[in-house]
PDB file of C-alpha atoms in Angstrom:
ATOM      1  CA  MET G   1      82.920 109.366  96.635  1.00  0.00           C
ATOM      2  CA  HIS G   2      79.914 109.146  95.723  1.00  0.00           C
ATOM      3  CA  GLU G   3      77.827 109.312  99.003  1.00  0.00           C
ATOM      4  CA  THR G   4      73.666 109.171  98.973  1.00  0.00           C
ATOM      5  CA  SER G   5      71.369 108.779 102.022  1.00  0.00           C
ATOM      6  CA  VAL G   6      68.874 107.719  99.406  1.00  0.00           C
ATOM      7  CA  PRO G   7      71.086 105.170  96.422  1.00  0.00           C
ATOM      8  CA  GLU G   8      70.121 104.173  93.467  1.00  0.00           C
ATOM      9  CA  THR G   9      66.328 102.712  93.322  1.00  0.00           C
ATOM     10  CA  SER G  10      66.620  99.218  96.685  1.00  0.00           C
ATOM     11  CA  LEU G  11      65.896  97.003  93.924  1.00  0.00           C
ATOM     12  CA  GLN G  12      67.946  97.829  90.983  1.00  0.00           C
ATOM     13  CA  LEU G  13      70.684  97.649  93.537  1.00  0.00           C
ATOM     14  CA  ARG G  14      69.845  95.025  95.170  1.00  0.00           C
ATOM     15  CA  GLN G  15      70.205  93.085  91.449  1.00  0.00           C
ATOM     16  CA  ARG G  16      72.798  94.384  90.834  1.00  0.00           C
ATOM     17  CA  MET G  17      74.602  93.664  93.230  1.00  0.00           C
ATOM     18  CA  ARG G  18      72.831  90.008  93.892  1.00  0.00           C
ATOM     19  CA  LYS G  19      73.963  89.236  90.416  1.00  0.00           C
ATOM     20  CA  PHE G  20      77.866  90.560  90.694  1.00  0.00           C
ATOM     21  CA  TYR G  21      78.168  88.338  93.529  1.00  0.00           C
ATOM     22  CA  GLU G  22      76.418  85.403  91.967  1.00  0.00           C
ATOM     23  CA  THR G  23      78.920  85.679  89.302  1.00  0.00           C
ATOM     24  CA  SER G  24      82.352  87.650  90.143  1.00  0.00           C
ATOM     25  CA  GLN G  25      85.233  84.376  89.849  1.00  0.00           C
ATOM     26  CA  THR G  26      87.616  87.261  90.200  1.00  0.00           C
ATOM     27  CA  TYR G  27      86.065  87.891  93.961  1.00  0.00           C
ATOM     28  CA  LYS G  28      85.738  84.683  94.796  1.00  0.00           C
ATOM     29  CA  ASN G  29      89.122  84.350  94.467  1.00  0.00           C
ATOM     30  CA  LEU G  30      89.712  87.688  97.511  1.00  0.00           C
ATOM     31  CA  LEU G  31      87.449  85.800  99.481  1.00  0.00           C
ATOM     32  CA  ASP G  32      89.242  82.827  99.016  1.00  0.00           C
ATOM     33  CA  ALA G  33      92.095  84.104 100.318  1.00  0.00           C
ATOM     34  CA  HIS G  34      89.980  84.175 103.886  1.00  0.00           C
ATOM     35  CA  ASP G  35      91.925  81.307 105.593  1.00  0.00           C
ATOM     36  CA  GLU G  36      91.485  80.443 109.125  1.00  0.00           C
ATOM     37  CA  ASN G  37      94.099  82.659 110.517  1.00  0.00           C
ATOM     38  CA  TYR G  38      92.031  85.672 108.815  1.00  0.00           C
ATOM     39  CA  LEU G  39      89.285  85.243 110.331  1.00  0.00           C
ATOM     40  CA  ARG G  40      90.057  84.427 113.639  1.00  0.00           C
ATOM     41  CA  HIS G  41      89.688  86.842 115.721  1.00  0.00           C
ATOM     42  CA  TYR G  42      86.167  87.128 114.499  1.00  0.00           C
ATOM     43  CA  VAL G  43      85.604  83.671 114.829  1.00  0.00           C
ATOM     44  CA  ASP G  44      87.990  84.167 118.827  1.00  0.00           C
ATOM     45  CA  LEU G  45      85.022  87.160 119.238  1.00  0.00           C
ATOM     46  CA  VAL G  46      81.934  85.260 118.635  1.00  0.00           C
ATOM     47  CA  ILE G  47      82.941  82.570 120.391  1.00  0.00           C
ATOM     48  CA  ARG G  48      83.571  84.909 123.711  1.00  0.00           C
ATOM     49  CA  TYR G  49      80.384  85.981 123.726  1.00  0.00           C
ATOM     50  CA  ALA G  50      78.399  82.829 122.541  1.00  0.00           C
ATOM     51  CA  PRO G  51      77.097  81.100 125.639  1.00  0.00           C
ATOM     52  CA  LYS G  52      77.745  77.610 125.809  1.00  0.00           C
ATOM     53  CA  ASP G  53      75.840  74.693 123.079  1.00  0.00           C
ATOM     54  CA  SER G  54      74.523  78.478 121.270  1.00  0.00           C
ATOM     55  CA  LYS G  55      72.765  77.364 118.013  1.00  0.00           C
ATOM     56  CA  ILE G  56      74.523  80.223 115.951  1.00  0.00           C
ATOM     57  CA  LEU G  57      73.046  82.028 112.786  1.00  0.00           C
ATOM     58  CA  ASP G  58      76.266  83.472 110.766  1.00  0.00           C
ATOM     59  CA  LEU G  59      75.767  85.776 108.197  1.00  0.00           C
ATOM     60  CA  GLY G  60      77.562  86.251 105.300  1.00  0.00           C
ATOM     61  CA  CYS G  61      80.161  83.430 105.670  1.00  0.00           C
ATOM     62  CA  GLY G  62      81.838  83.364 102.087  1.00  0.00           C
ATOM     63  CA  ASN G  63      83.661  80.634 101.932  1.00  0.00           C
ATOM     64  CA  GLY G  64      82.635  79.131 104.763  1.00  0.00           C
ATOM     65  CA  ILE G  65      85.479  78.812 106.654  1.00  0.00           C
ATOM     66  CA  SER G  66      84.168  80.483 110.014  1.00  0.00           C
ATOM     67  CA  SER G  67      81.084  78.522 109.525  1.00  0.00           C
ATOM     68  CA  ARG G  68      82.920  75.929 110.154  1.00  0.00           C
ATOM     69  CA  LEU G  69      85.705  77.043 112.790  1.00  0.00           C
ATOM     70  CA  LEU G  70      82.644  77.456 114.784  1.00  0.00           C
ATOM     71  CA  ASN G  71      81.246  73.898 114.746  1.00  0.00           C
ATOM     72  CA  GLN G  72      84.173  72.766 115.848  1.00  0.00           C
ATOM     73  CA  ALA G  73      84.650  75.064 119.178  1.00  0.00           C
ATOM     74  CA  GLY G  74      81.402  72.812 119.655  1.00  0.00           C
ATOM     75  CA  PHE G  75      78.195  75.150 118.738  1.00  0.00           C
ATOM     76  CA  ASP G  76      75.477  74.154 116.078  1.00  0.00           C
ATOM     77  CA  VAL G  77      76.261  77.220 113.151  1.00  0.00           C
ATOM     78  CA  VAL G  78      73.708  77.916 110.519  1.00  0.00           C
ATOM     79  CA  GLY G  79      76.135  79.165 107.675  1.00  0.00           C
ATOM     80  CA  THR G  80      74.879  81.221 105.361  1.00  0.00           C
ATOM     81  CA  ASP G  81      76.142  83.802 102.096  1.00  0.00           C
ATOM     82  CA  ILE G  82      74.148  85.408  99.030  1.00  0.00           C
ATOM     83  CA  SER G  83      75.656  83.170  97.392  1.00  0.00           C
ATOM     84  CA  PRO G  84      75.976  79.724  95.762  1.00  0.00           C
ATOM     85  CA  LEU G  85      79.028  80.402  93.962  1.00  0.00           C
ATOM     86  CA  PHE G  86      81.058  81.933  97.377  1.00  0.00           C
ATOM     87  CA  LEU G  87      79.425  78.683  98.926  1.00  0.00           C
ATOM     88  CA  GLU G  88      80.819  75.589  96.626  1.00  0.00           C
ATOM     89  CA  ASP G  89      83.745  74.878  97.880  1.00  0.00           C
ATOM     90  CA  ALA G  90      82.285  75.130 101.675  1.00  0.00           C
ATOM     91  CA  ARG G  91      79.083  73.053 100.593  1.00  0.00           C
ATOM     92  CA  THR G  92      81.112  70.622  98.814  1.00  0.00           C
ATOM     93  CA  TRP G  93      82.883  70.429 102.228  1.00  0.00           C
ATOM     94  CA  GLU G  94      80.252  69.340 104.057  1.00  0.00           C
ATOM     95  CA  ARG G  95      78.374  67.333 101.507  1.00  0.00           C
ATOM     96  CA  LEU G  96      81.928  65.099 102.380  1.00  0.00           C
ATOM     97  CA  HIS G  97      82.019  65.518 106.078  1.00  0.00           C
ATOM     98  CA  ASP G  98      80.175  63.938 108.712  1.00  0.00           C
ATOM     99  CA  THR G  99      78.307  67.448 110.558  1.00  0.00           C
ATOM    100  CA  PRO G 100      75.596  67.140 111.699  1.00  0.00           C
ATOM    101  CA  LYS G 101      75.943  70.795 113.589  1.00  0.00           C
ATOM    102  CA  LEU G 102      76.917  72.744 110.863  1.00  0.00           C
ATOM    103  CA  ARG G 103      74.705  73.313 107.370  1.00  0.00           C
ATOM    104  CA  TYR G 104      75.519  75.541 104.612  1.00  0.00           C
ATOM    105  CA  GLN G 105      72.467  77.801 103.125  1.00  0.00           C
ATOM    106  CA  VAL G 106      72.231  80.235 100.575  1.00  0.00           C
ATOM    107  CA  CYS G 107      70.095  83.726 101.925  1.00  0.00           C
ATOM    108  CA  ASP G 108      69.680  86.392 101.298  1.00  0.00           C
ATOM    109  CA  VAL G 109      70.185  88.767 104.918  1.00  0.00           C
ATOM    110  CA  LEU G 110      67.682  91.191 103.648  1.00  0.00           C
ATOM    111  CA  GLU G 111      65.217  87.986 103.668  1.00  0.00           C
ATOM    112  CA  LEU G 112      66.000  85.782 105.830  1.00  0.00           C
ATOM    113  CA  PRO G 113      64.045  82.464 105.782  1.00  0.00           C
ATOM    114  CA  PHE G 114      63.746  81.869 109.715  1.00  0.00           C
ATOM    115  CA  GLU G 115      61.417  81.819 112.499  1.00  0.00           C
ATOM    116  CA  ASP G 116      61.238  84.192 114.999  1.00  0.00           C
ATOM    117  CA  GLU G 117      63.956  84.423 118.033  1.00  0.00           C
ATOM    118  CA  SER G 118      64.665  80.900 116.728  1.00  0.00           C
ATOM    119  CA  TYR G 119      68.505  81.868 116.996  1.00  0.00           C
ATOM    120  CA  ASP G 120      70.924  82.373 120.206  1.00  0.00           C
ATOM    121  CA  VAL G 121      73.187  83.975 118.464  1.00  0.00           C
ATOM    122  CA  ILE G 122      73.563  86.231 115.283  1.00  0.00           C
ATOM    123  CA  CYS G 123      76.531  86.901 113.953  1.00  0.00           C
ATOM    124  CA  SER G 124      78.733  88.836 110.269  1.00  0.00           C
ATOM    125  CA  ASN G 125      82.285  89.578 110.106  1.00  0.00           C
ATOM    126  CA  GLU G 126      82.673  92.443 107.155  1.00  0.00           C
ATOM    127  CA  LEU G 127      79.233  92.303 105.821  1.00  0.00           C
ATOM    128  CA  ILE G 128      77.436  94.866 106.946  1.00  0.00           C
ATOM    129  CA  GLU G 129      78.842  97.161 105.035  1.00  0.00           C
ATOM    130  CA  HIS G 130      78.341  94.906 101.565  1.00  0.00           C
ATOM    131  CA  LEU G 131      73.974  95.992 102.427  1.00  0.00           C
ATOM    132  CA  PRO G 132      72.111  97.915 100.077  1.00  0.00           C
ATOM    133  CA  ASP G 133      69.743  98.794 102.938  1.00  0.00           C
ATOM    134  CA  ALA G 134      71.473  97.685 106.388  1.00  0.00           C
ATOM    135  CA  GLU G 135      68.041  98.634 108.348  1.00  0.00           C
ATOM    136  CA  THR G 136      66.457  96.062 106.830  1.00  0.00           C
ATOM    137  CA  ALA G 137      69.018  93.560 107.197  1.00  0.00           C
ATOM    138  CA  LEU G 138      69.658  94.758 110.434  1.00  0.00           C
ATOM    139  CA  LYS G 139      65.807  93.997 111.850  1.00  0.00           C
ATOM    140  CA  GLU G 140      65.397  90.812 110.563  1.00  0.00           C
ATOM    141  CA  MET G 141      69.053  89.992 112.958  1.00  0.00           C
ATOM    142  CA  VAL G 142      66.478  91.661 115.454  1.00  0.00           C
ATOM    143  CA  ARG G 143      63.102  89.272 114.498  1.00  0.00           C
ATOM    144  CA  VAL G 144      65.375  85.708 114.085  1.00  0.00           C
ATOM    145  CA  VAL G 145      67.332  86.493 117.799  1.00  0.00           C
ATOM    146  CA  ARG G 146      65.860  84.824 120.774  1.00  0.00           C
ATOM    147  CA  GLN G 147      65.229  86.907 123.676  1.00  0.00           C
ATOM    148  CA  ASP G 148      67.981  87.469 125.636  1.00  0.00           C
ATOM    149  CA  GLY G 149      70.560  85.804 123.195  1.00  0.00           C
ATOM    150  CA  ARG G 150      73.385  88.438 120.896  1.00  0.00           C
ATOM    151  CA  VAL G 151      74.168  89.757 117.806  1.00  0.00           C
ATOM    152  CA  VAL G 152      78.038  90.085 117.333  1.00  0.00           C
ATOM    153  CA  LEU G 153      78.946  92.780 114.386  1.00  0.00           C
ATOM    154  CA  SER G 154      82.451  92.388 113.294  1.00  0.00           C
ATOM    155  CA  GLY G 155      84.407  94.975 109.664  1.00  0.00           C
ATOM    156  CA  PRO G 156      85.704  97.867 109.189  1.00  0.00           C
ATOM    157  CA  ASN G 157      84.526 101.162 111.104  1.00  0.00           C
ATOM    158  CA  LEU G 158      83.985 103.389 107.000  1.00  0.00           C
ATOM    159  CA  CYS G 159      83.985 106.497 109.226  1.00  0.00           C
ATOM    160  CA  SER G 160      86.761 106.572 110.963  1.00  0.00           C
ATOM    161  CA  PRO G 161      88.790 110.203 110.729  1.00  0.00           C
ATOM    162  CA  LEU G 162      91.108 106.735 112.769  1.00  0.00           C
ATOM    163  CA  THR G 163      90.909 104.720 108.935  1.00  0.00           C
ATOM    164  CA  SER G 164      92.196 108.296 107.214  1.00  0.00           C
ATOM    165  CA  LEU G 165      94.665 109.498 108.742  1.00  0.00           C
ATOM    166  CA  PHE G 166      96.505 106.161 108.747  1.00  0.00           C
ATOM    167  CA  ASP G 167      96.477 106.412 105.104  1.00  0.00           C
ATOM    168  CA  TRP G 168      97.516 109.949 105.270  1.00  0.00           C
ATOM    169  CA  THR G 169      99.943 109.042 107.836  1.00  0.00           C
ATOM    170  CA  ARG G 170     101.559 106.302 105.858  1.00  0.00           C
ATOM    171  CA  LEU G 171     101.799 107.892 102.035  1.00  0.00           C
ATOM    172  CA  MET G 172     103.579 110.494 103.519  1.00  0.00           C
ATOM    173  CA  CYS G 173     106.580 108.391 104.705  1.00  0.00           C
ATOM    174  CA  GLY G 174     105.866 107.971 101.820  1.00  0.00           C
ATOM    175  CA  LYS G 175     104.752 104.326 101.270  1.00  0.00           C
ATOM    176  CA  SER G 176     101.817 103.098  99.430  1.00  0.00           C
ATOM    177  CA  GLY G 177      98.325 104.796  99.817  1.00  0.00           C
ATOM    178  CA  ARG G 178      94.941 102.545 100.131  1.00  0.00           C
ATOM    179  CA  PRO G 179      93.568 101.680  97.247  1.00  0.00           C
ATOM    180  CA  VAL G 180      89.865 103.620  96.661  1.00  0.00           C
ATOM    181  CA  TRP G 181      90.082 105.251 100.454  1.00  0.00           C
ATOM    182  CA  GLY G 182      93.369 106.652 100.769  1.00  0.00           C
ATOM    183  CA  GLU G 183      95.307 106.099  97.327  1.00  0.00           C
ATOM    184  CA  THR G 184      96.989 109.667  97.893  1.00  0.00           C
ATOM    185  CA  LYS G 185      97.720 111.775 100.194  1.00  0.00           C
ATOM    186  CA  GLN G 186      94.945 114.738  99.183  1.00  0.00           C
ATOM    187  CA  GLN G 187      92.867 111.169  99.090  1.00  0.00           C
ATOM    188  CA  ALA G 188      92.964 110.421 102.484  1.00  0.00           C
ATOM    189  CA  TRP G 189      93.594 113.803 103.524  1.00  0.00           C
ATOM    190  CA  GLN G 190      89.493 114.398 101.953  1.00  0.00           C
ATOM    191  CA  GLN G 191      88.435 111.373 103.634  1.00  0.00           C
ATOM    192  CA  PHE G 192      89.725 112.478 107.617  1.00  0.00           C
ATOM    193  CA  ASN G 193      88.302 115.563 107.465  1.00  0.00           C
ATOM    194  CA  ARG G 194      85.058 114.138 105.804  1.00  0.00           C
ATOM    195  CA  ASN G 195      84.591 111.433 108.567  1.00  0.00           C
ATOM    196  CA  CYS G 196      85.838 114.105 111.265  1.00  0.00           C
ATOM    197  CA  ARG G 197      82.981 116.119 110.516  1.00  0.00           C
ATOM    198  CA  LEU G 198      80.484 112.022 110.037  1.00  0.00           C
ATOM    199  CA  TYR G 199      81.677 111.545 113.574  1.00  0.00           C
ATOM    200  CA  LEU G 200      80.773 115.065 114.861  1.00  0.00           C
ATOM    201  CA  ARG G 201      77.604 114.533 113.259  1.00  0.00           C
ATOM    202  CA  LYS G 202      76.535 110.990 114.249  1.00  0.00           C
ATOM    203  CA  ARG G 203      78.242 111.413 117.876  1.00  0.00           C
ATOM    204  CA  PHE G 204      77.246 114.794 119.576  1.00  0.00           C
ATOM    205  CA  PHE G 205      74.356 116.396 116.835  1.00  0.00           C
ATOM    206  CA  SER G 206      71.486 113.519 116.104  1.00  0.00           C
ATOM    207  CA  LYS G 207      68.893 112.670 117.789  1.00  0.00           C
ATOM    208  CA  LYS G 208      68.106 109.986 119.880  1.00  0.00           C
ATOM    209  CA  SER G 209      64.947 109.586 120.382  1.00  0.00           C
ATOM    210  CA  ALA G 210      63.850 106.079 120.147  1.00  0.00           C
ATOM    211  CA  LYS G 211      60.886 108.098 117.196  1.00  0.00           C
ATOM    212  CA  GLN G 212      64.509 109.826 115.114  1.00  0.00           C
ATOM    213  CA  SER G 213      65.300 107.874 112.149  1.00  0.00           C
ATOM    214  CA  ILE G 214      69.262 106.743 111.820  1.00  0.00           C
ATOM    215  CA  ASN G 215      70.553 108.413 108.521  1.00  0.00           C
ATOM    216  CA  PHE G 216      72.237 105.063 107.193  1.00  0.00           C
ATOM    217  CA  ILE G 217      75.066 106.912 104.412  1.00  0.00           C
ATOM    218  CA  TYR G 218      75.386 104.966 101.864  1.00  0.00           C
ATOM    219  CA  ARG G 219      77.411 104.903  98.130  1.00  0.00           C
ATOM    220  CA  ASN G 220      77.608 103.788  95.024  1.00  0.00           C
ATOM    221  CA  PRO G 221      79.237 100.256  95.058  1.00  0.00           C
ATOM    222  CA  ASP G 222      82.255  99.295  92.232  1.00  0.00           C
ATOM    223  CA  LEU G 223      81.076  95.856  91.159  1.00  0.00           C
ATOM    224  CA  GLN G 224      83.496  95.649  88.361  1.00  0.00           C
ATOM    225  CA  ASP G 225      84.707  92.407  86.916  1.00  0.00           C
ATOM    226  CA  ASN G 226      88.305  92.916  87.709  1.00  0.00           C
ATOM    227  CA  ALA G 227      86.758  93.252  90.863  1.00  0.00           C
ATOM    228  CA  ILE G 228      90.246  95.102  93.787  1.00  0.00           C
ATOM    229  CA  GLY G 229      88.624  94.292  96.900  1.00  0.00           C
ATOM    230  CA  GLY G 230      89.389  96.642  99.644  1.00  0.00           C
ATOM    231  CA  ASP G 231      85.868  98.078 100.463  1.00  0.00           C
ATOM    232  CA  ALA G 232      85.466  98.982  96.490  1.00  0.00           C
ATOM    233  CA  ASP G 233      82.088  97.092  96.750  1.00  0.00           C
ATOM    234  CA  SER G 234      80.627  98.564 100.099  1.00  0.00           C
ATOM    235  CA  ALA G 235      77.467 100.381  99.855  1.00  0.00           C
ATOM    236  CA  TYR G 236      76.659 101.497 103.116  1.00  0.00           C
ATOM    237  CA  LEU G 237      79.302 103.345 105.289  1.00  0.00           C
ATOM    238  CA  ALA G 238      79.293 101.635 108.066  1.00  0.00           C
ATOM    239  CA  ASN G 239      79.945 102.618 111.806  1.00  0.00           C
ATOM    240  CA  PRO G 240      79.456 101.454 114.761  1.00  0.00           C
ATOM    241  CA  ILE G 241      77.177 105.275 116.415  1.00  0.00           C
ATOM    242  CA  ASP G 242      74.785 103.850 113.433  1.00  0.00           C
ATOM    243  CA  LEU G 243      74.568 100.654 114.657  1.00  0.00           C
ATOM    244  CA  ALA G 244      73.710 101.305 118.297  1.00  0.00           C
ATOM    245  CA  GLN G 245      71.432 103.726 118.067  1.00  0.00           C
ATOM    246  CA  PHE G 246      69.646 101.010 115.704  1.00  0.00           C
ATOM    247  CA  PHE G 247      69.921  98.961 118.568  1.00  0.00           C
ATOM    248  CA  GLU G 248      69.086 100.642 121.919  1.00  0.00           C
ATOM    249  CA  GLN G 249      65.543 101.918 120.357  1.00  0.00           C
ATOM    250  CA  ASN G 250      65.504  98.188 119.638  1.00  0.00           C
ATOM    251  CA  GLY G 251      65.065  97.951 123.470  1.00  0.00           C
ATOM    252  CA  PHE G 252      69.056  95.791 123.374  1.00  0.00           C
ATOM    253  CA  ARG G 253      71.433  96.432 125.482  1.00  0.00           C
ATOM    254  CA  ILE G 254      75.133  97.210 125.094  1.00  0.00           C
ATOM    255  CA  VAL G 255      77.148  94.788 125.997  1.00  0.00           C
ATOM    256  CA  LYS G 256      80.308  95.551 124.000  1.00  0.00           C
ATOM    257  CA  LYS G 257      81.608  98.766 121.982  1.00  0.00           C
ATOM    258  CA  ALA G 258      84.162  97.898 120.399  1.00  0.00           C
ATOM    259  CA  VAL G 259      87.038  95.227 120.887  1.00  0.00           C
ATOM    260  CA  GLY G 260      90.765  95.953 120.303  1.00  0.00           C
ATOM    261  CA  PHE G 261      93.008  93.223 119.353  1.00  0.00           C
ATOM    262  CA  GLY G 262      96.895  94.463 120.223  1.00  0.00           C
ATOM    263  CA  ILE G 263      97.353  97.081 122.672  1.00  0.00           C
ATOM    264  CA  LYS G 264      96.951  99.773 120.596  1.00  0.00           C
ATOM    265  CA  GLY G 265      93.827  98.150 119.608  1.00  0.00           C
ATOM    266  CA  ARG G 266      92.862  97.776 123.035  1.00  0.00           C
ATOM    267  CA  ILE G 267      93.115 101.263 123.938  1.00  0.00           C
ATOM    268  CA  VAL G 268      90.982 102.604 120.945  1.00  0.00           C
ATOM    269  CA  ALA G 269      88.428 100.293 121.668  1.00  0.00           C
ATOM    270  CA  ASN G 270      88.468 101.693 125.399  1.00  0.00           C
ATOM    271  CA  LEU G 271      88.359 105.208 125.314  1.00  0.00           C
ATOM    272  CA  PHE G 272      87.171 105.646 122.128  1.00  0.00           C
ATOM    273  CA  PRO G 273      85.155 102.885 121.036  1.00  0.00           C
ATOM    274  CA  TYR G 274      83.701 105.295 118.211  1.00  0.00           C
ATOM    275  CA  LEU G 275      86.292 105.997 116.461  1.00  0.00           C
ATOM    276  CA  SER G 276      87.891 102.323 116.090  1.00  0.00           C
ATOM    277  CA  PRO G 277      89.136 101.134 112.713  1.00  0.00           C
ATOM    278  CA  TYR G 278      87.131  98.295 113.497  1.00  0.00           C
ATOM    279  CA  ILE G 279      83.846  97.431 113.860  1.00  0.00           C
ATOM    280  CA  THR G 280      83.243  94.588 117.451  1.00  0.00           C
ATOM    281  CA  MET G 281      80.307  94.890 119.079  1.00  0.00           C
ATOM    282  CA  VAL G 282      78.191  92.901 120.723  1.00  0.00           C
ATOM    283  CA  VAL G 283      74.459  93.681 121.554  1.00  0.00           C
ATOM    284  CA  GLN G 284      71.672  91.617 123.730  1.00  0.00           C
ATOM    285  CA  LYS G 285      68.461  91.311 123.049  1.00  0.00           C
TER     286      LYS G 285
END
C-alpha cells in the first residue's frame, strides 16, 4: 500500500474520486447493503450526544437511511452526499413522504454550502477516511457548527494496531483474511508493525502545540469499476489521534474519545481509546 503525506495533486484526486462516486453503480450497491441494523450504532451514538431539538447535518449519508432514522428520532436533519447517484433513492423517498424536517442535498464536504454556525450537531459515519483532504473537511465542520454545538465522527481507525493483530490472528487460525489490509499473514503482520509505529509516533512523539501542523497521512485510493469495499477507496489513514489534536487546536473540548460496542469494545474504548479499531469521537465547540 502506497502512503504519502501529500497525495497526488489535490484537485486531480478530488476530481477522480468525485467521478468515481458519481458513477459507480457497484459502489452504490455496496452502500445499499448498509441497512438500519448496520447503521444503528452510529445513529444511537448521535442521538445519545445530540441535545433535544437539535438541527443536525449528516455528512456523507450515502443511501440516506441514517438521516431518516435521526429524523424519526425527532431531529431536524439535512443529509448530504457528494454523489447524486447514492442519494437517488433517498431523494425519491423524500418526494413521496411529507417530511418537512428531513432534506437531502448533494454537496462536497470540502466546500459546504451552509452559513457559519448554522447547525447544532455535525455528524458523519465512515466518511472521514474517504476524503483526500481531511483537514479542509474538518475546518468546514468547525465553521458550520454552532458555538456549544457538537461534532460526532464515526468510522474505522485505519491506524489501529489491534485491527491488524485481529487480522493476523484470524489468518493464523485458518480463517479468511480482510481485503486490502490483511489478505495474507505476511500482509497483516506488516500492517500491524506499521500501525504500531504510527501509533507510537503520533501518540507520544508528535508535538501538540497550537502552531504544530498535524501529519495527516494519505494513501492512493483504489477506484476500480469492480469496487470491493473494505475501505479500498480510502484516501486518508483516519485515526482518532489526528482528530483529537485538530479539534483541541481549534478550541474544542473532547467529550468522548471513543465509545465501544459490546463488552470487549467498551473495555478497549475506556482503557485505550486511541487504539480502538473504530473511531467514535464526540467533541464540543
